Coordinates of C-alpha atoms in Angstrom, one line a residue:
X111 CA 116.4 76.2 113.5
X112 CA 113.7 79.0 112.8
X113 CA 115.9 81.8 113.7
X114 CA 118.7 80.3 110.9
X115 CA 115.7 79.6 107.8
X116 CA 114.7 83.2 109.0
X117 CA 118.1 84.8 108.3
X118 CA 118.6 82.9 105.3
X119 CA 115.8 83.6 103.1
X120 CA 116.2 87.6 104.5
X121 CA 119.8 87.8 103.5
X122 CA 119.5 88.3 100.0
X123 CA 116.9 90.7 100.5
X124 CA 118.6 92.6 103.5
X125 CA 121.4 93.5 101.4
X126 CA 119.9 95.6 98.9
X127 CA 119.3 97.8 102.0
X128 CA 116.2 96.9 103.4
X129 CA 115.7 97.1 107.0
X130 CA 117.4 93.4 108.9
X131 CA 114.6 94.0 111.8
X132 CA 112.0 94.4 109.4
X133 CA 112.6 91.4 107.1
X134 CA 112.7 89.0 110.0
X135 CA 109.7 90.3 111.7
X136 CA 108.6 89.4 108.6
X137 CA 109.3 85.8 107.3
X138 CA 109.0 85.1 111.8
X139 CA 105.5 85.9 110.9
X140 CA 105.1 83.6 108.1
X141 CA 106.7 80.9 110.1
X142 CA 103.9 81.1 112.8
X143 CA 101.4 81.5 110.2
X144 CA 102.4 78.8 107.2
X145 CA 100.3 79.6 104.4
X146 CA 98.3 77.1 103.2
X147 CA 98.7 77.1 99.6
X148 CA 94.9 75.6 99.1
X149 CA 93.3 78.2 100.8
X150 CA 95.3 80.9 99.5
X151 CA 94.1 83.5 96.8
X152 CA 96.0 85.4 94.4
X153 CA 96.4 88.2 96.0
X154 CA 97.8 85.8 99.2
X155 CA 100.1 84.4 97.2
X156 CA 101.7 86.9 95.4
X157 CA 101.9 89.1 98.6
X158 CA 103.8 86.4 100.2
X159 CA 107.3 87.5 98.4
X160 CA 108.2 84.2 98.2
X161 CA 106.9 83.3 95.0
X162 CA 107.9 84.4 91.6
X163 CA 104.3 85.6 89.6
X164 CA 104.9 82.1 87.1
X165 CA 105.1 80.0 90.3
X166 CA 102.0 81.8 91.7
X167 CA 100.1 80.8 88.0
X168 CA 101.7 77.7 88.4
X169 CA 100.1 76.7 92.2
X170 CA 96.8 78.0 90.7
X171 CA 96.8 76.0 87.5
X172 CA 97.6 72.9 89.2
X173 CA 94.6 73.3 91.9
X174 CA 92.5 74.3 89.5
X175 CA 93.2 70.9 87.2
X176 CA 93.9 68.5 89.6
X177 CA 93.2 69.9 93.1
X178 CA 94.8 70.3 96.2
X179 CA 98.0 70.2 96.3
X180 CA 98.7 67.6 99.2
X181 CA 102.9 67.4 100.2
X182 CA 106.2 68.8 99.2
X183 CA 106.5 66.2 96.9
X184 CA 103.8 66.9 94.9
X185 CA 104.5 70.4 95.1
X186 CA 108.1 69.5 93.4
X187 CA 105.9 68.7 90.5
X188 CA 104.4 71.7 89.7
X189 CA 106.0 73.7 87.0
X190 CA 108.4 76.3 88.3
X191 CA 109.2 74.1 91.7
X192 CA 111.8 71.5 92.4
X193 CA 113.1 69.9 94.9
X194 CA 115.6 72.4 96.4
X195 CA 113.2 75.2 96.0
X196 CA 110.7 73.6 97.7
X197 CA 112.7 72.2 100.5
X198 CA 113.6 76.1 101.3
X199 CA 109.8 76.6 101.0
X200 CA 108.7 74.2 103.0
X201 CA 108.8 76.0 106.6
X202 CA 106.7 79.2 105.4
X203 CA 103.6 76.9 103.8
X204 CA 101.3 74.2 104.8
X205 CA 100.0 71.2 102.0
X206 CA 96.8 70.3 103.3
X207 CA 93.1 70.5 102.3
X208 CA 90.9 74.2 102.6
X209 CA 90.5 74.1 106.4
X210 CA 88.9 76.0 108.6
X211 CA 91.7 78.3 110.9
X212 CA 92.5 77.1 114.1
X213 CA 90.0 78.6 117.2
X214 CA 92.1 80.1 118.9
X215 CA 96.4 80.9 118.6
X216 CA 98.8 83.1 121.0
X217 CA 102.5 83.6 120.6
X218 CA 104.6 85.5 123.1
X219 CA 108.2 86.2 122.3
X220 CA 110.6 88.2 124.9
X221 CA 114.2 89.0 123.5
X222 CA 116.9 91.0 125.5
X223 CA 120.1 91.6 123.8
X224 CA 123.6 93.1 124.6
X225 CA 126.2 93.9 122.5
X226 CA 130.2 93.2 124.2
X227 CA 131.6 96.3 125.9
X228 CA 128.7 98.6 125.5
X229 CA 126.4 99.3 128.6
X230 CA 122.6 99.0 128.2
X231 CA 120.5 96.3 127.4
X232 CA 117.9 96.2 124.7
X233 CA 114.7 94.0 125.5
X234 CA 111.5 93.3 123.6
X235 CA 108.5 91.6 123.8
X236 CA 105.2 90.7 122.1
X237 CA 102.2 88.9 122.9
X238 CA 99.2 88.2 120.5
X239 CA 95.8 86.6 120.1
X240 CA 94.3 85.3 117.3
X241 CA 91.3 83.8 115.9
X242 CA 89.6 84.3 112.6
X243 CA 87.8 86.8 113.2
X244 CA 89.2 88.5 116.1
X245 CA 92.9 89.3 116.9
X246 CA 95.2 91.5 120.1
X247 CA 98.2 92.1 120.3
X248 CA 101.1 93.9 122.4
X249 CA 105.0 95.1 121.7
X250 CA 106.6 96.5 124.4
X251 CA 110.4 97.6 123.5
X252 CA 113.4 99.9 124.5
X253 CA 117.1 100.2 122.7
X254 CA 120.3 100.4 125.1
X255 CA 120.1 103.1 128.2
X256 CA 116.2 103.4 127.7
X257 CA 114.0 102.9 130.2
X258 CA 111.8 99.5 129.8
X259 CA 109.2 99.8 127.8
X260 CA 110.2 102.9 125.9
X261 CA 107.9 102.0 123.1
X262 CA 104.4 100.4 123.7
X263 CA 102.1 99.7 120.4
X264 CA 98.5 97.6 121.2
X265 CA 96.6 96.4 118.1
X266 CA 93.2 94.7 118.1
X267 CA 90.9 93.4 115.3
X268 CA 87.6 92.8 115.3
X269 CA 86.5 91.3 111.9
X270 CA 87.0 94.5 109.3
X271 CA 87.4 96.9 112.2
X272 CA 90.9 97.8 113.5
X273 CA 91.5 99.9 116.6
X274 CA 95.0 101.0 117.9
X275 CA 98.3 100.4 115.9
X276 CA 98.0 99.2 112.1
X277 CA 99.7 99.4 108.6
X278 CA 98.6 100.4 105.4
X279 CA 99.4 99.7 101.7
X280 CA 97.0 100.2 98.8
X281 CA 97.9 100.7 95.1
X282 CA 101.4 100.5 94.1
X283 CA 102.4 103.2 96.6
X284 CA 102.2 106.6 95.4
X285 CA 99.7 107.6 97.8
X286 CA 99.8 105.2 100.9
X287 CA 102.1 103.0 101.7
X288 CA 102.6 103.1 105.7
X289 CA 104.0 100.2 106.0
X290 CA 107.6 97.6 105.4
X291 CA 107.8 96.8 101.8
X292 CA 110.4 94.5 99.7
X293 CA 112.9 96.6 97.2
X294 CA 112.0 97.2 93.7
X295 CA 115.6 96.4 92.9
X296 CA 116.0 92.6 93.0
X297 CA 114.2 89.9 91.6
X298 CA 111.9 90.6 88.4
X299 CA 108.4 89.8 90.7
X300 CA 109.5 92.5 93.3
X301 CA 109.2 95.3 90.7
X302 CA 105.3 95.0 91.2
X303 CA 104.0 96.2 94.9
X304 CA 100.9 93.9 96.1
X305 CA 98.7 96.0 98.4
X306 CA 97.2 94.1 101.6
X307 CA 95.1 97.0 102.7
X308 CA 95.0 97.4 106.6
X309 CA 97.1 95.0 108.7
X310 CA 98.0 95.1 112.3
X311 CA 101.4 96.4 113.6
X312 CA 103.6 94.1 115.2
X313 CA 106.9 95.9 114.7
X314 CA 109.5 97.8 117.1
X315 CA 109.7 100.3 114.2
X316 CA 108.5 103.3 116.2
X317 CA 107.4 105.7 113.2
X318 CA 105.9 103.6 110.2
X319 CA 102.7 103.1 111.3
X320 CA 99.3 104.7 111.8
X321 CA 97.5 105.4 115.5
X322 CA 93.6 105.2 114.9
X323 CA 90.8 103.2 114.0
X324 CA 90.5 101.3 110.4
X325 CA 87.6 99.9 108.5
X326 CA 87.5 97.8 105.9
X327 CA 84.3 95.9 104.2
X328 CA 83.8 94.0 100.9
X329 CA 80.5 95.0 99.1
X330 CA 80.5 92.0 96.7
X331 CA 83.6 92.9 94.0
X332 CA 84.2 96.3 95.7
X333 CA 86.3 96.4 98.9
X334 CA 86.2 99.7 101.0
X335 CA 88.3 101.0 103.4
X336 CA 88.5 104.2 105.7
X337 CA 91.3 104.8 108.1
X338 CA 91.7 107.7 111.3
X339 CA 95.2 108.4 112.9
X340 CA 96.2 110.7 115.4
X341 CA 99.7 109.3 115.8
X342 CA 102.6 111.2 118.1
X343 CA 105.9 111.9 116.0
X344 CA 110.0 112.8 117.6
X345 CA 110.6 116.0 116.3
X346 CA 112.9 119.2 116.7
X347 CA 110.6 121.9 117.5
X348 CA 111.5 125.4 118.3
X349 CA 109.1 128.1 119.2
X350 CA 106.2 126.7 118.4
X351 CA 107.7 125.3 114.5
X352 CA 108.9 121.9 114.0
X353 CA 112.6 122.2 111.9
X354 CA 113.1 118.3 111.7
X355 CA 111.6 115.2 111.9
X356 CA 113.7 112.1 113.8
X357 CA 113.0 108.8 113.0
X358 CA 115.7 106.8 114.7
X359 CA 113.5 105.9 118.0
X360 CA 116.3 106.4 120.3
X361 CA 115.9 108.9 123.2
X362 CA 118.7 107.2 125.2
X363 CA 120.0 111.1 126.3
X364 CA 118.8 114.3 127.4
X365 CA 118.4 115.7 124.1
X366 CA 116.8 112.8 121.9
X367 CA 114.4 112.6 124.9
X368 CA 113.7 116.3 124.5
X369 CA 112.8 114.9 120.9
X370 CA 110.4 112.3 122.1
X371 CA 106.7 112.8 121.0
X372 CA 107.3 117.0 120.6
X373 CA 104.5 116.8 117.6
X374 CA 101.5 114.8 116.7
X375 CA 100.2 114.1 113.3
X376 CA 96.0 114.1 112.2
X377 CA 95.5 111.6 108.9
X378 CA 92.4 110.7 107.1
X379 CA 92.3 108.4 104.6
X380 CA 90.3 106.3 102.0
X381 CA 90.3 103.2 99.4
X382 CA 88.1 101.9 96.9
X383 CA 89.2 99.1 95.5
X384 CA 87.5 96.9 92.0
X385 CA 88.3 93.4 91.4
X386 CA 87.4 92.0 88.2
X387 CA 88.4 88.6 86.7
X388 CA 91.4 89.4 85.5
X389 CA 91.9 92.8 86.7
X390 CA 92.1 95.0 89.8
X391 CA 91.2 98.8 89.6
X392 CA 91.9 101.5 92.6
X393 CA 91.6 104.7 93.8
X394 CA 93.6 106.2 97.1
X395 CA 92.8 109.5 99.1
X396 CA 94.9 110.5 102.0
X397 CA 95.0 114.3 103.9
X398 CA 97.3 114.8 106.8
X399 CA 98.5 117.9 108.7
X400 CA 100.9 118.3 111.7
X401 CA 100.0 120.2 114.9
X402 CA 103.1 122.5 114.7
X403 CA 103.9 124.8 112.3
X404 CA 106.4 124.4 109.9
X405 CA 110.1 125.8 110.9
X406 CA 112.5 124.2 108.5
X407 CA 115.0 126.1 106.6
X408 CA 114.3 126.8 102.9
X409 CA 117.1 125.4 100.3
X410 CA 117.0 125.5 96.9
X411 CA 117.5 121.3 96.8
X412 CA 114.1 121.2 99.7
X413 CA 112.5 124.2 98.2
X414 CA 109.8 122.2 97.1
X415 CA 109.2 119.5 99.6
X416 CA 108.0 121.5 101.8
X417 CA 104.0 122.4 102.9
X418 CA 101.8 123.6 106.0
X419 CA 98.2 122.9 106.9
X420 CA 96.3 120.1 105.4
X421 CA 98.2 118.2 102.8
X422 CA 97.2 115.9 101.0
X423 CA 97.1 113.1 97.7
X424 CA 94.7 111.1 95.4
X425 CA 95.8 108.1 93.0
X426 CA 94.0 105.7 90.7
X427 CA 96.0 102.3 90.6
X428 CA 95.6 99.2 88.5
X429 CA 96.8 95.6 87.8
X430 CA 96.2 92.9 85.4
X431 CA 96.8 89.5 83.2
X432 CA 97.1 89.3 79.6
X433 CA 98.6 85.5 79.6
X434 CA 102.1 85.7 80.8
X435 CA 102.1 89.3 81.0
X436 CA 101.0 91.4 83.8
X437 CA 100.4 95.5 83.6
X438 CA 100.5 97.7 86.6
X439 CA 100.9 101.0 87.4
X440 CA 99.6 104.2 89.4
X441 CA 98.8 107.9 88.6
X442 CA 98.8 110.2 91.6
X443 CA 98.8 114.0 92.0
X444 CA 99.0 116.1 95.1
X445 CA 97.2 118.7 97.1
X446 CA 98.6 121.4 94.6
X447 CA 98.8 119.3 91.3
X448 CA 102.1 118.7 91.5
X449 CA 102.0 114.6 89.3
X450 CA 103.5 111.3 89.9
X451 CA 102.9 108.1 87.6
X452 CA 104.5 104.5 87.7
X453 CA 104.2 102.2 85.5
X454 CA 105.4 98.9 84.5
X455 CA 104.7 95.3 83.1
X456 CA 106.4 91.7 84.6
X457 CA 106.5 89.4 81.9
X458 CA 107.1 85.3 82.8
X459 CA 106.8 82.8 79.9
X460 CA 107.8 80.2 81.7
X461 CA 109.7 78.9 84.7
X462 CA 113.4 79.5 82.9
X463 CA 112.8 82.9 82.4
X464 CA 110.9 86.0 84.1
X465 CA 111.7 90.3 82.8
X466 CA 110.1 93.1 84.2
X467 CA 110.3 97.0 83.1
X468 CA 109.0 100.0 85.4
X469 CA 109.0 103.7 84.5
X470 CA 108.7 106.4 86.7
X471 CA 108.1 109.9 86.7
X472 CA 108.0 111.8 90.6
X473 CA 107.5 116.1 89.6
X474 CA 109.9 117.8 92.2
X475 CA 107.0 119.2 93.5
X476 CA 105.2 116.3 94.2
X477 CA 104.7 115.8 98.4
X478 CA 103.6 112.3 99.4
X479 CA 104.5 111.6 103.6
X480 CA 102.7 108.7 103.4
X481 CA 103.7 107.1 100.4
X482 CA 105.9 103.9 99.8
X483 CA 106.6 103.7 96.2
X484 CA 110.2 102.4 94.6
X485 CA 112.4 105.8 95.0
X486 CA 116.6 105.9 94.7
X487 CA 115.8 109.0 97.2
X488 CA 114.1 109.2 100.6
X489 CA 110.9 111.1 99.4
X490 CA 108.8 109.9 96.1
X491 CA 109.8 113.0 94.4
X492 CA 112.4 114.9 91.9
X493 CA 113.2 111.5 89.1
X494 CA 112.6 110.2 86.0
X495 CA 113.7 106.5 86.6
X496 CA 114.2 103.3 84.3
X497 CA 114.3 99.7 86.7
X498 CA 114.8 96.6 84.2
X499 CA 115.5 93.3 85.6
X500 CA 115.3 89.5 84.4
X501 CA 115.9 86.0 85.7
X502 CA 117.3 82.8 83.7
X503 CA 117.2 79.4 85.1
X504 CA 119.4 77.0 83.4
X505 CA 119.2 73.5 85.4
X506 CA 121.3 74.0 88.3
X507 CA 122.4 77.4 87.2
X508 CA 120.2 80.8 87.6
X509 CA 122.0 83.9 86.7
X510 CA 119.8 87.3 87.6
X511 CA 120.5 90.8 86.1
X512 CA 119.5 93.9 87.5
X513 CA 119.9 97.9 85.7
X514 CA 118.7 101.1 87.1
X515 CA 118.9 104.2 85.2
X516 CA 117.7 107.6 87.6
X517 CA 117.9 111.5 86.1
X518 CA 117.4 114.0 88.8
X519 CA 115.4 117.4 87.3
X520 CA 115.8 119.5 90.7
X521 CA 118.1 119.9 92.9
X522 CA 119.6 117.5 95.7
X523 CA 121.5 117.7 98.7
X524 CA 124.9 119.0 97.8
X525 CA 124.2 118.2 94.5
X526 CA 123.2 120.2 91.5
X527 CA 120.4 119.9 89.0
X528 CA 120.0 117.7 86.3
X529 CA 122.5 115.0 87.4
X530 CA 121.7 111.2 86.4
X531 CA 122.9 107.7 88.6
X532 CA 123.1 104.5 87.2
X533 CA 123.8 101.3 89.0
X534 CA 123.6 97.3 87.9
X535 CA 123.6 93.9 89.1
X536 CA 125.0 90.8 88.1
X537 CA 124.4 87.3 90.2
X538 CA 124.7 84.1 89.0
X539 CA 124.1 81.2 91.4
X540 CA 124.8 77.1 91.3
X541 CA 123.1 74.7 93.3
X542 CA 124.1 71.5 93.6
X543 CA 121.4 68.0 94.8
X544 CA 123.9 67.7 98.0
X545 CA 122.5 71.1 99.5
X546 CA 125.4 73.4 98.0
X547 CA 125.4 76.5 96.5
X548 CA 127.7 79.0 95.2
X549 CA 126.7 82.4 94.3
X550 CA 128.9 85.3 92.9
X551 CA 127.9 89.0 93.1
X552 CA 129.2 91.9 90.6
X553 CA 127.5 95.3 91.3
X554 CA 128.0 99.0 90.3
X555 CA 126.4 101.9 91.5
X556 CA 128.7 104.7 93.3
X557 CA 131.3 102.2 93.4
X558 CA 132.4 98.5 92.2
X559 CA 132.2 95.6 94.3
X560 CA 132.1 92.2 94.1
X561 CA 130.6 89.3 96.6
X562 CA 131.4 85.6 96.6
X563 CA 128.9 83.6 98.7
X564 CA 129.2 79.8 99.7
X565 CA 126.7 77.5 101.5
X566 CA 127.6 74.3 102.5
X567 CA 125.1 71.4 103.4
X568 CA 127.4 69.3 105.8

């Protein structure tokens, strides 16, 4: 059953905190777009999120030494695959020779749901076109005791040239990330954030994306791209000023309706992007303003997270191989200077074992609307942060290890300066030929807890 793979590869993921809706818009996408692992670059592969960065060496060794690879069962062969891993696999890629896409695909879903004893019914549905070169699109949604559609987002693609509703995610997301990404906080791979550039928007999410037109061109190694939004936002506004922002989407009453589209947002923004043989260089500009003044209350723990006007931030990203090790990293300031830098390196000797350490270093100061980067807070700001994790793989046995070590400089909500937060992970997992596994879960962050997890093949 689609829905059940779906769920099953997002659970994990989902319960680090990531959004459920998200995740399975996600891997549904995959699912009606296998990738097919011979036409696939680099880049394709490792922004799949399925693949660890040793399997992704491992798929483009093989092809390069002996070819295509042609089944599952060859697949099984390649170091860093087996059997069970690839039998999870299988529904999200294709095996076959470099093809040329099909002419012509469409897939319309409609959903309504209900939940027992509440009144209202939530509906959704999404049609889409798509060739090579050209794709369209539609999502029409409302949540309980809205009016059908509430939300309506188009898309369309010609070639490079986007028009409507798209995404955006360039460097490693200090400057521009508009977009869902995967937690830093997890698996050693998903420490390192692989920009895709412009996509089109096929979400219900009614705030993370832009509203525009988006260009985007390769001049031989150099890709270029330039984006427009002019995007309507939910907001508190009060004479004239805008005090909050609302993300939720719902404007199921009077007063969320009040809410609904009370601001708009202008953005601008650029990309210039180097591939090299084994590296990948980058630099990301982004301005943006609102069309109400601001109105929010000054506090000493928002004192500096706050601007009006034209805003704006420029970064210079990067990402290589040295063997087994890969570097990555971005430096970013903002439009008054204020600094942000991460920085980090994934290392994966072999199939049995994979680490990865990122640093990072957010100024109070530093303002960044647009920007996606790992954060323990809901802005890229105010931390000095530590993320190491690592993965073993003993036969049947894998145990992964997660630490995070955060100091706060400034201020926080109801929370004084200079404070520090630590949290760790500890899962170790056995899978068994039948289809079995049995994973156990010991975390600490503002509490203990503990997670035993069975699956059964019957």
């Amino acid at each position: 059953d689609r829905r059940e793979i779906v769920e099953f590869v997002a659970a994990p993921r989902a319960a680090e905190g990531l959004s459920s809706e998200a995740l399975v818009e996600y891997y549904e996408e995959m699912l009606r777009h296998p990738l097919n692992l011979n036409d696939a670059t680099r880049t394709d592969l490792e922004a799949c999120g399925l693949l660890t960065r040793f399997q992704v060496e491992s798929v483009l060794s093989w092809r390069e030494r002996y070819g295509a690879v042609r089944s599952a069962s060859e697949l099984s062969l390649v170091e860093g695959f087996n059997a069970e891993t690839v039998s999870e696999l299988r529904p999200f890629f294709t095996f076959g020779e470099p093809s040329v896409r099909i002419p012509l695909s469409n897939t319309f879903t409609f959903r309504g749901k209900n939940k027992w004893g509440k009144k209202g019914i939530s509906l959704t549905a999404k049609d889409f076109f798509e060739t090579e070169n050209f794709s369209a699109g539609v999502v029409l949604d409302n949540d309980p005791l809205e009016r059908f559609p509430d939300f309506v987002s188009v898309t369309g693609r010609y070639k490079g040239l986007y028009a409507g509703d798209f995404t955006a995610r360039f460097g490693q997301g200090l400057v521009l990330w508009k977009s869902f990404s995967l937690s830093a906080f997890g698996d050693p791979s998903a420490a390192v954030r692989t920009a895709a550039g412009l996509q089109s928007y096929r979400s219900t999410d009614e705030s993370n994306f832009f509203r525009g037109l988006g260009w985007t061109h390769s001049f031989g190694q150099i890709q270029v791209t330039a984006l427009a939004s002019y995007n309507a936002l939910d907001a508190n506004v009060q004479d004239g000023a805008y005090t909050s922002i609302v993300t939720t989407g719902l404007h199921a009453t009077e007063a969320e309706r009040a809410k609904r589209h009370a601001m708009h947002e202008y953005v601008l923004g650029a990309n210039a992007t180097i591939r090299l043989s084994r590296w990948r260089f980058g630099l990301t500009t982004v301005a943006y303003r609102y069309d109400k003044a601001n109105g929010r209350r000054v506090q000493d723990y928002n004192r500096y997270q706050q601007y009006d006007g034209w805003w704006g931030n420029l970064g210079v990203d990067w990402y290589g191989t040295m063997g087994s090790l890969r570097l990555f990293g971005e430096a970013a300031l903002d439009a008054h200077g204020a600094p942000a830098v991460l920085a980090g390196a994934l290392w994966s000797p072999s199939y049995n074992f994979e680490s990865s350490l990122t640093a990072r270093c957010y100024a109070p100061a530093y303002i960044a609307t647009h920007a996606g980067a790992h954060s323990t807070l809901s802005s890229v700001s105010n931390q000095l942060g530590v993320t190491w994790a690592a993965m073993v793989i003993k036969g049947p046995w894998t145990a992964l290890a997660n630490l995070e070590y955060t100091y706060y400089p400034w201020k926080r909500y109801r929370t004084e300066a200079g404070t520090h937060q630590a949290k760790m992970r500890l899962q170790v997992s056995r899978e068994w030929a039948g289809g079995a596994v049995l994973t156990g879960q010991a975390a600490y962050g503002d509490r203990g807890e503990g997670r035993p997890h069975v699956r059964l093949a019957l």
